[in-house]
PDB file of C-alpha atoms and ligand atoms in Angstrom:
ATOM      1  CA  MET A 998     -12.749   2.560  17.266  1.00  0.00           C
ATOM      2  CA  THR A 999     -13.841   5.261  20.104  1.00  0.00           C
ATOM      3  CA  ALA A1000     -12.801   8.871  18.923  1.00  0.00           C
ATOM      4  CA  ASN A1001     -10.409  11.482  19.741  1.00  0.00           C
ATOM      5  CA  ALA A1002     -11.711  14.047  20.969  1.00  0.00           C
ATOM      6  CA  ASP A1003      -8.405  16.262  19.733  1.00  0.00           C
ATOM      7  CA  PHE A1004      -9.139  14.652  16.123  1.00  0.00           C
ATOM      8  CA  HIS A1005     -12.726  16.865  15.889  1.00  0.00           C
ATOM      9  CA  THR A1006     -11.432  20.266  18.334  1.00  0.00           C
ATOM     10  CA  HIS A1007     -11.148  22.748  14.939  1.00  0.00           C
ATOM     11  CA  GLN A1008     -13.844  21.391  13.351  1.00  0.00           C
ATOM     12  CA  LEU A1009     -16.620  22.592  15.865  1.00  0.00           C
ATOM     13  CA  HIS A1010     -17.893  25.366  14.358  1.00  0.00           C
ATOM     14  CA  THR A1011     -19.860  23.408  12.074  1.00  0.00           C
ATOM     15  CA  LYS A1012     -22.955  25.237  10.239  1.00  0.00           C
ATOM     16  CA  GLN A1013     -26.189  24.671   8.451  1.00  0.00           C
ATOM     17  CA  LEU A1014     -26.992  23.493   5.326  1.00  0.00           C
ATOM     18  CA  HIS A1015     -29.965  25.114   3.774  1.00  0.00           C
ATOM     19  CA  ILE A1016     -31.380  24.288   0.558  1.00  0.00           C
ATOM     20  CA  LYS A1017     -33.334  27.352  -0.020  1.00  0.00           C
ATOM     21  CA  GLN A1018     -36.770  27.134  -2.717  1.00  0.00           C
ATOM     22  CA  LEU A1019     -34.949  24.827  -4.634  1.00  0.00           C
ATOM     23  CA  THR A1020     -36.561  23.833  -8.028  1.00  0.00           C
ATOM     24  CA  ILE A1021     -34.866  21.845 -10.527  1.00  0.00           C
ATOM     25  CA  SER A1022     -36.627  21.769 -13.965  1.00  0.00           C
ATOM     26  CA  LEU A1023     -35.933  19.398 -17.002  1.00  0.00           C
ATOM     27  CA  HIS A1024     -37.457  20.354 -20.634  1.00  0.00           C
ATOM     28  CA  GLY A1025     -39.613  22.721 -19.122  1.00  0.00           C
ATOM     29  CA  GLU A1026     -41.395  20.516 -16.256  1.00  0.00           C
ATOM     30  CA  THR A1027     -40.522  20.740 -12.572  1.00  0.00           C
ATOM     31  CA  LEU A1028     -38.876  17.436 -11.849  1.00  0.00           C
ATOM     32  CA  LEU A1029     -37.917  18.044  -7.847  1.00  0.00           C
ATOM     33  CA  ALA A1030     -38.537  20.532  -5.743  1.00  0.00           C
ATOM     34  CA  ILE A1031     -36.811  21.114  -1.790  1.00  0.00           C
ATOM     35  CA  ASP A1032     -37.040  23.320   0.549  1.00  0.00           C
ATOM     36  CA  SER A1033     -34.981  22.004   3.749  1.00  0.00           C
ATOM     37  CA  VAL A1034     -32.636  22.834   6.399  1.00  0.00           C
ATOM     38  CA  ILE A1035     -30.294  20.444   6.958  1.00  0.00           C
ATOM     39  CA  GLN A1036     -28.683  21.377  10.727  1.00  0.00           C
ATOM     40  CA  PRO A1037     -24.951  20.216  12.021  1.00  0.00           C
ATOM     41  CA  GLY A1038     -24.378  16.536  12.880  1.00  0.00           C
ATOM     42  CA  GLU A1039     -28.226  16.086  11.402  1.00  0.00           C
ATOM     43  CA  VAL A1040     -28.526  13.610   7.847  1.00  0.00           C
ATOM     44  CA  LEU A1041     -31.225  14.475   5.841  1.00  0.00           C
ATOM     45  CA  THR A1042     -32.263  11.093   3.866  1.00  0.00           C
ATOM     46  CA  VAL A1043     -33.620  11.715   0.165  1.00  0.00           C
ATOM     47  CA  MET A1044     -35.434   8.612  -1.242  1.00  0.00           C
ATOM     48  CA  GLY A1045     -37.509   8.017  -4.649  1.00  0.00           C
ATOM     49  CA  PRO A1046     -37.848   5.537  -7.556  1.00  0.00           C
ATOM     50  CA  SER A1047     -34.970   5.289 -10.243  1.00  0.00           C
ATOM     51  CA  GLY A1048     -35.713   8.809 -12.367  1.00  0.00           C
ATOM     52  CA  SER A1049     -36.791  11.125 -10.053  1.00  0.00           C
ATOM     53  CA  GLY A1050     -33.958  13.156  -9.589  1.00  0.00           C
ATOM     54  CA  LYS A1051     -31.652  12.156  -6.567  1.00  0.00           C
ATOM     55  CA  SER A1052     -28.442  11.767  -8.662  1.00  0.00           C
ATOM     56  CA  THR A1053     -29.168  15.770  -9.774  1.00  0.00           C
ATOM     57  CA  LEU A1054     -29.931  17.025  -6.403  1.00  0.00           C
ATOM     58  CA  LEU A1055     -26.591  15.744  -5.658  1.00  0.00           C
ATOM     59  CA  ALA A1056     -25.200  16.916  -8.591  1.00  0.00           C
ATOM     60  CA  TYR A1057     -26.695  21.015  -7.756  1.00  0.00           C
ATOM     61  CA  LEU A1058     -25.603  20.980  -4.353  1.00  0.00           C
ATOM     62  CA  ALA A1059     -22.058  19.656  -5.306  1.00  0.00           C
ATOM     63  CA  GLY A1060     -21.526  22.490  -8.328  1.00  0.00           C
ATOM     64  CA  PHE A1061     -21.466  20.001 -11.368  1.00  0.00           C
ATOM     65  CA  LEU A1062     -25.108  20.368 -12.709  1.00  0.00           C
ATOM     66  CA  SER A1063     -25.669  19.049 -16.249  1.00  0.00           C
ATOM     67  CA  PRO A1064     -26.970  22.606 -18.226  1.00  0.00           C
ATOM     68  CA  ALA A1065     -29.460  20.271 -19.355  1.00  0.00           C
ATOM     69  CA  PHE A1066     -31.153  21.299 -16.418  1.00  0.00           C
ATOM     70  CA  LYS A1067     -32.514  24.507 -14.572  1.00  0.00           C
ATOM     71  CA  ALA A1068     -32.274  25.347 -10.696  1.00  0.00           C
ATOM     72  CA  GLN A1069     -34.088  27.963  -9.050  1.00  0.00           C
ATOM     73  CA  GLY A1070     -33.175  28.684  -5.715  1.00  0.00           C
ATOM     74  CA  GLN A1071     -30.572  29.063  -3.394  1.00  0.00           C
ATOM     75  CA  LEU A1072     -27.930  27.053  -1.292  1.00  0.00           C
ATOM     76  CA  PHE A1073     -26.623  28.627   2.087  1.00  0.00           C
ATOM     77  CA  LEU A1074     -24.218  27.404   4.429  1.00  0.00           C
ATOM     78  CA  ASP A1075     -25.353  29.162   7.208  1.00  0.00           C
ATOM     79  CA  ASP A1076     -25.457  33.000   5.436  1.00  0.00           C
ATOM     80  CA  GLN A1077     -22.627  32.432   3.067  1.00  0.00           C
ATOM     81  CA  ARG A1078     -24.237  31.491  -0.744  1.00  0.00           C
ATOM     82  CA  LEU A1079     -22.637  28.078  -2.142  1.00  0.00           C
ATOM     83  CA  ASP A1080     -25.082  27.900  -5.340  1.00  0.00           C
ATOM     84  CA  ASN A1081     -22.986  30.641  -7.486  1.00  0.00           C
ATOM     85  CA  LEU A1082     -19.226  29.328  -6.294  1.00  0.00           C
ATOM     86  CA  PRO A1083     -17.326  26.158  -7.874  1.00  0.00           C
ATOM     87  CA  ALA A1084     -17.828  22.453  -6.836  1.00  0.00           C
ATOM     88  CA  GLU A1085     -13.778  22.996  -5.226  1.00  0.00           C
ATOM     89  CA  LYS A1086     -14.530  26.668  -3.466  1.00  0.00           C
ATOM     90  CA  ARG A1087     -18.200  24.627  -1.699  1.00  0.00           C
ATOM     91  CA  GLY A1088     -16.064  22.783   0.566  1.00  0.00           C
ATOM     92  CA  ILE A1089     -18.618  19.544   0.423  1.00  0.00           C
ATOM     93  CA  GLY A1090     -17.214  16.349   0.535  1.00  0.00           C
ATOM     94  CA  LEU A1091     -18.850  13.315  -1.064  1.00  0.00           C
ATOM     95  CA  LEU A1092     -19.197   9.803  -0.914  1.00  0.00           C
ATOM     96  CA  PHE A1093     -19.787   7.229  -2.927  1.00  0.00           C
ATOM     97  CA  GLN A1094     -20.882   3.511  -3.367  1.00  0.00           C
ATOM     98  CA  ASP A1095     -16.510   3.015  -4.267  1.00  0.00           C
ATOM     99  CA  PRO A1096     -14.797   3.830  -2.452  1.00  0.00           C
ATOM    100  CA  LEU A1097     -12.700   5.340  -4.926  1.00  0.00           C
ATOM    101  CA  LEU A1098      -9.402   4.809  -3.385  1.00  0.00           C
ATOM    102  CA  PHE A1099      -6.361   5.593  -5.449  1.00  0.00           C
ATOM    103  CA  PRO A1100      -4.625   2.769  -6.387  1.00  0.00           C
ATOM    104  CA  HIS A1101      -1.092   4.038  -6.839  1.00  0.00           C
ATOM    105  CA  LEU A1102      -1.245   5.709  -3.556  1.00  0.00           C
ATOM    106  CA  SER A1103      -0.711   3.111  -0.658  1.00  0.00           C
ATOM    107  CA  VAL A1104      -3.731   3.474   2.492  1.00  0.00           C
ATOM    108  CA  GLY A1105      -1.404   6.500   4.329  1.00  0.00           C
ATOM    109  CA  GLY A1106      -0.899   8.059   0.480  1.00  0.00           C
ATOM    110  CA  ASN A1107      -4.876   8.406   0.109  1.00  0.00           C
ATOM    111  CA  LEU A1108      -5.356   9.504   3.281  1.00  0.00           C
ATOM    112  CA  ARG A1109      -2.979  12.344   3.231  1.00  0.00           C
ATOM    113  CA  PHE A1110      -3.958  13.520   0.305  1.00  0.00           C
ATOM    114  CA  GLY A1111      -7.033  14.388   1.279  1.00  0.00           C
ATOM    115  CA  LEU A1112      -5.674  16.456   4.066  1.00  0.00           C
ATOM    116  CA  PRO A1113      -5.238  20.520   3.505  1.00  0.00           C
ATOM    117  CA  ARG A1114      -2.045  21.759   2.213  1.00  0.00           C
ATOM    118  CA  GLN A1115      -1.479  23.736   5.306  1.00  0.00           C
ATOM    119  CA  ILE A1116      -2.059  21.197   7.897  1.00  0.00           C
ATOM    120  CA  HIS A1117       1.679  20.452   9.541  1.00  0.00           C
ATOM    121  CA  ASP A1118       1.312  17.334  11.593  1.00  0.00           C
ATOM    122  CA  LYS A1119       0.051  15.035   8.512  1.00  0.00           C
ATOM    123  CA  ARG A1120       1.811  11.858   9.974  1.00  0.00           C
ATOM    124  CA  GLN A1121       0.101  12.405  13.101  1.00  0.00           C
ATOM    125  CA  GLN A1122      -3.806  12.962  11.181  1.00  0.00           C
ATOM    126  CA  VAL A1123      -3.104   9.948   9.283  1.00  0.00           C
ATOM    127  CA  THR A1124      -2.288   7.756  12.144  1.00  0.00           C
ATOM    128  CA  GLN A1125      -4.898   9.102  14.322  1.00  0.00           C
ATOM    129  CA  ALA A1126      -7.921   8.587  11.304  1.00  0.00           C
ATOM    130  CA  LEU A1127      -6.528   4.959  11.456  1.00  0.00           C
ATOM    131  CA  GLU A1128      -6.728   4.100  14.510  1.00  0.00           C
ATOM    132  CA  GLN A1129     -10.286   5.530  14.752  1.00  0.00           C
ATOM    133  CA  VAL A1130     -11.941   3.287  12.267  1.00  0.00           C
ATOM    134  CA  GLY A1131      -9.689   0.549  13.586  1.00  0.00           C
ATOM    135  CA  LEU A1132      -6.695  -0.015  11.309  1.00  0.00           C
ATOM    136  CA  ALA A1133      -3.899   1.105  12.926  1.00  0.00           C
ATOM    137  CA  GLY A1134      -0.750   0.444  10.958  1.00  0.00           C
ATOM    138  CA  PHE A1135      -2.157   0.247   8.135  1.00  0.00           C
ATOM    139  CA  GLU A1136      -0.429   3.593   6.283  1.00  0.00           C
ATOM    140  CA  ALA A1137       2.058   1.428   4.440  1.00  0.00           C
ATOM    141  CA  ARG A1138      -0.501  -0.956   2.438  1.00  0.00           C
ATOM    142  CA  ASP A1139      -1.761  -0.773  -0.834  1.00  0.00           C
ATOM    143  CA  PRO A1140      -5.191  -0.419  -1.236  1.00  0.00           C
ATOM    144  CA  ALA A1141      -6.075  -2.886  -3.305  1.00  0.00           C
ATOM    145  CA  THR A1142      -5.089  -5.660  -0.418  1.00  0.00           C
ATOM    146  CA  LEU A1143      -7.993  -4.245   1.882  1.00  0.00           C
ATOM    147  CA  SER A1144     -11.419  -5.812   2.362  1.00  0.00           C
ATOM    148  CA  GLY A1145     -14.500  -4.048   0.706  1.00  0.00           C
ATOM    149  CA  GLY A1146     -15.248  -3.275   4.444  1.00  0.00           C
ATOM    150  CA  GLN A1147     -11.624  -1.495   4.953  1.00  0.00           C
ATOM    151  CA  GLN A1148     -11.577   0.352   1.672  1.00  0.00           C
ATOM    152  CA  ALA A1149     -15.051   1.731   2.692  1.00  0.00           C
ATOM    153  CA  ARG A1150     -13.147   3.146   6.286  1.00  0.00           C
ATOM    154  CA  VAL A1151     -10.272   4.296   4.707  1.00  0.00           C
ATOM    155  CA  ALA A1152     -12.353   6.243   2.154  1.00  0.00           C
ATOM    156  CA  LEU A1153     -15.028   7.532   4.975  1.00  0.00           C
ATOM    157  CA  MET A1154     -11.521   9.115   6.833  1.00  0.00           C
ATOM    158  CA  ARG A1155     -10.134  10.403   4.173  1.00  0.00           C
ATOM    159  CA  LEU A1156     -13.677  12.561   3.455  1.00  0.00           C
ATOM    160  CA  LEU A1157     -13.199  13.522   6.930  1.00  0.00           C
ATOM    161  CA  LEU A1158      -9.872  14.260   7.118  1.00  0.00           C
ATOM    162  CA  SER A1159     -10.467  16.958   3.866  1.00  0.00           C
ATOM    163  CA  LYS A1160     -12.410  18.768   6.168  1.00  0.00           C
ATOM    164  CA  PRO A1161     -15.784  19.224   4.453  1.00  0.00           C
ATOM    165  CA  ARG A1162     -18.562  21.432   5.502  1.00  0.00           C
ATOM    166  CA  ALA A1163     -20.987  20.001   4.420  1.00  0.00           C
ATOM    167  CA  VAL A1164     -21.497  16.215   3.206  1.00  0.00           C
ATOM    168  CA  LEU A1165     -23.147  14.239   0.195  1.00  0.00           C
ATOM    169  CA  LEU A1166     -23.652  10.311   0.453  1.00  0.00           C
ATOM    170  CA  ASP A1167     -24.760   8.580  -2.719  1.00  0.00           C
ATOM    171  CA  GLU A1168     -25.942   4.675  -1.885  1.00  0.00           C
ATOM    172  CA  PRO A1169     -22.831   4.522   0.405  1.00  0.00           C
ATOM    173  CA  PHE A1170     -23.267   0.975   1.945  1.00  0.00           C
ATOM    174  CA  SER A1171     -25.453  -0.203  -1.369  1.00  0.00           C
ATOM    175  CA  LYS A1172     -22.035  -2.232  -2.407  1.00  0.00           C
ATOM    176  CA  LEU A1173     -21.046  -3.589   1.081  1.00  0.00           C
ATOM    177  CA  ASP A1174     -22.791  -7.212   2.320  1.00  0.00           C
ATOM    178  CA  THR A1175     -25.541  -7.273   5.038  1.00  0.00           C
ATOM    179  CA  ALA A1176     -23.329  -7.798   7.721  1.00  0.00           C
ATOM    180  CA  LEU A1177     -20.579  -5.279   7.189  1.00  0.00           C
ATOM    181  CA  ARG A1178     -23.476  -3.089   6.343  1.00  0.00           C
ATOM    182  CA  GLN A1179     -24.908  -2.174   9.312  1.00  0.00           C
ATOM    183  CA  GLU A1180     -21.519  -1.584  10.820  1.00  0.00           C
ATOM    184  CA  MET A1181     -20.508   1.077   8.612  1.00  0.00           C
ATOM    185  CA  ARG A1182     -23.763   2.646   8.830  1.00  0.00           C
ATOM    186  CA  THR A1183     -23.250   3.068  12.343  1.00  0.00           C
ATOM    187  CA  LEU A1184     -19.420   3.811  11.915  1.00  0.00           C
ATOM    188  CA  VAL A1185     -20.145   6.706   9.057  1.00  0.00           C
ATOM    189  CA  PHE A1186     -23.209   8.710  10.662  1.00  0.00           C
ATOM    190  CA  SER A1187     -21.500   8.555  14.368  1.00  0.00           C
ATOM    191  CA  GLN A1188     -18.400  10.239  12.998  1.00  0.00           C
ATOM    192  CA  LEU A1189     -20.748  12.886  10.678  1.00  0.00           C
ATOM    193  CA  HIS A1190     -22.768  13.676  13.676  1.00  0.00           C
ATOM    194  CA  GLU A1191     -19.547  14.042  15.822  1.00  0.00           C
ATOM    195  CA  ALA A1192     -17.626  15.890  13.166  1.00  0.00           C
ATOM    196  CA  GLY A1193     -21.079  18.347  13.335  1.00  0.00           C
ATOM    197  CA  LEU A1194     -21.675  18.004   9.581  1.00  0.00           C
ATOM    198  CA  PRO A1195     -24.318  18.733   8.299  1.00  0.00           C
ATOM    199  CA  ALA A1196     -25.020  15.788   5.676  1.00  0.00           C
ATOM    200  CA  LEU A1197     -27.581  14.815   2.630  1.00  0.00           C
ATOM    201  CA  LEU A1198     -27.787  10.845   2.053  1.00  0.00           C
ATOM    202  CA  VAL A1199     -29.655   9.312  -1.253  1.00  0.00           C
ATOM    203  CA  THR A1200     -30.598   5.804  -0.423  1.00  0.00           C
ATOM    204  CA  HIS A1201     -33.060   2.987  -1.603  1.00  0.00           C
ATOM    205  CA  ASP A1202     -32.516   1.123   1.588  1.00  0.00           C
ATOM    206  CA  HIS A1203     -34.861   2.147   4.585  1.00  0.00           C
ATOM    207  CA  ALA A1204     -32.850   0.917   7.130  1.00  0.00           C
ATOM    208  CA  ASP A1205     -30.332   3.450   5.925  1.00  0.00           C
ATOM    209  CA  ALA A1206     -32.392   6.245   6.703  1.00  0.00           C
ATOM    210  CA  LYS A1207     -33.203   4.535   9.845  1.00  0.00           C
ATOM    211  CA  THR A1208     -29.410   4.672  11.277  1.00  0.00           C
ATOM    212  CA  ALA A1209     -29.160   8.234   9.812  1.00  0.00           C
ATOM    213  CA  GLY A1210     -31.697   8.942  12.837  1.00  0.00           C
ATOM    214  CA  GLY A1211     -33.217  12.447  10.162  1.00  0.00           C
ATOM    215  CA  PRO A1212     -35.806  13.885   8.705  1.00  0.00           C
ATOM    216  CA  VAL A1213     -36.527  11.451   5.237  1.00  0.00           C
ATOM    217  CA  ILE A1214     -37.675  13.295   1.952  1.00  0.00           C
ATOM    218  CA  GLU A1215     -39.435  11.377  -1.009  1.00  0.00           C
ATOM    219  CA  LEU A1216     -39.226  12.056  -4.685  1.00  0.00           C
ATOM    220  CA  GLY A1217     -40.987  11.793  -7.258  1.00  0.00           C
TER     221      GLY A1217
HETATM  222  P1  ADP B1785     -32.518   8.945 -10.132  1.00  0.00           P
HETATM  223  O1  ADP B1785     -30.613   9.563  -9.427  1.00  0.00           O
HETATM  224  O2  ADP B1785     -33.197   9.433  -9.273  1.00  0.00           O
HETATM  225  O3  ADP B1785     -31.830   7.781 -10.620  1.00  0.00           O
HETATM  226  P2  ADP B1785     -31.496  10.992 -11.912  1.00  0.00           P
HETATM  227  O4  ADP B1785     -31.169  12.201 -11.199  1.00  0.00           O
HETATM  228  O5  ADP B1785     -30.234  10.533 -12.565  1.00  0.00           O
HETATM  229  O6  ADP B1785     -32.789  10.364 -11.180  1.00  0.00           O
HETATM  230  O7  ADP B1785     -32.505  11.429 -13.623  1.00  0.00           O
HETATM  231  C1  ADP B1785     -33.514  12.476 -13.248  1.00  0.00           C
HETATM  232  C2  ADP B1785     -34.106  12.754 -14.437  1.00  0.00           C
HETATM  233  O8  ADP B1785     -33.646  13.186 -15.437  1.00  0.00           O
HETATM  234  C3  ADP B1785     -34.667  11.143 -15.175  1.00  0.00           C
HETATM  235  O9  ADP B1785     -35.743  11.821 -16.124  1.00  0.00           O
HETATM  236  C4  ADP B1785     -33.199  11.546 -16.223  1.00  0.00           C
HETATM  237  O10 ADP B1785     -33.219  10.630 -17.304  1.00  0.00           O
HETATM  238  C5  ADP B1785     -32.673  12.792 -16.576  1.00  0.00           C
HETATM  239  N1  ADP B1785     -31.636  13.436 -16.556  1.00  0.00           N
HETATM  240  C6  ADP B1785     -30.177  12.775 -15.758  1.00  0.00           C
HETATM  241  N2  ADP B1785     -29.340  13.578 -16.201  1.00  0.00           N
HETATM  242  C7  ADP B1785     -29.186  14.116 -17.127  1.00  0.00           C
HETATM  243  C8  ADP B1785     -28.772  15.054 -18.466  1.00  0.00           C
HETATM  244  N3  ADP B1785     -27.547  15.054 -18.429  1.00  0.00           N
HETATM  245  N4  ADP B1785     -29.069  15.304 -19.143  1.00  0.00           N
HETATM  246  C9  ADP B1785     -30.665  15.571 -19.690  1.00  0.00           C
HETATM  247  N5  ADP B1785     -31.403  14.424 -18.758  1.00  0.00           N
HETATM  248  C10 ADP B1785     -30.801  14.031 -17.881  1.00  0.00           C
HETATM  249 MG1   MG B1786     -29.444   8.161  -9.554  1.00  0.00          MG
END
């Protein structure tokens, strides 16, 4: 599972994500207030009880906040403002607790789906990505025949191949059994770190925050 240096070289000009004086309110009351800079390769962990606004924060950052909420503040990637861009133009990648692989596509098809259109050596990139997570030769497999941990690794590589500029993680390990969980944590955070991407992690699990190794914010 050693990382291939070439794979990341075109991704080294990574940027910081600045959540600038953000206040989100609901029915005229402040739900959450955050002012944070996430450095390239750093993971900011956001914790808090149910209803404290974790999903709302992710929806704001990703660009699909419900109009029921009012947001004040800005979101920047270095000096580029993101909060006034539609979701698909922000370049923010998401990783959820379910791998959400396309069931009608092979493992390779799922990974190719993540690749930007202008990439020419698609086959090689997919091969390398699978090698990087110990799934060499899995291109033709039906995702349904993979274990939960294998599916999670495919989802991670699909995310990274899509060349996001920042990553949001929503309870990404909560459905994995204990044995797999630590292995996936280590893999996900080392890959994000190596790719130099700023990331925001929402979790209930203190062990996630510990492995992420970055600052922790408690909501609510
Ligand atoms: P968490 O993810 O931390 O459990 P949420 O961000 O889902 O919390 O919810 C924060 C608050 O906003 C809760 O009080 C919830 O009921 C409310 N809420 C969530 N989504 C909506 C929505 N679309 N419209 C109105 N209120 C919502
Ligand atoms: Mg939630």
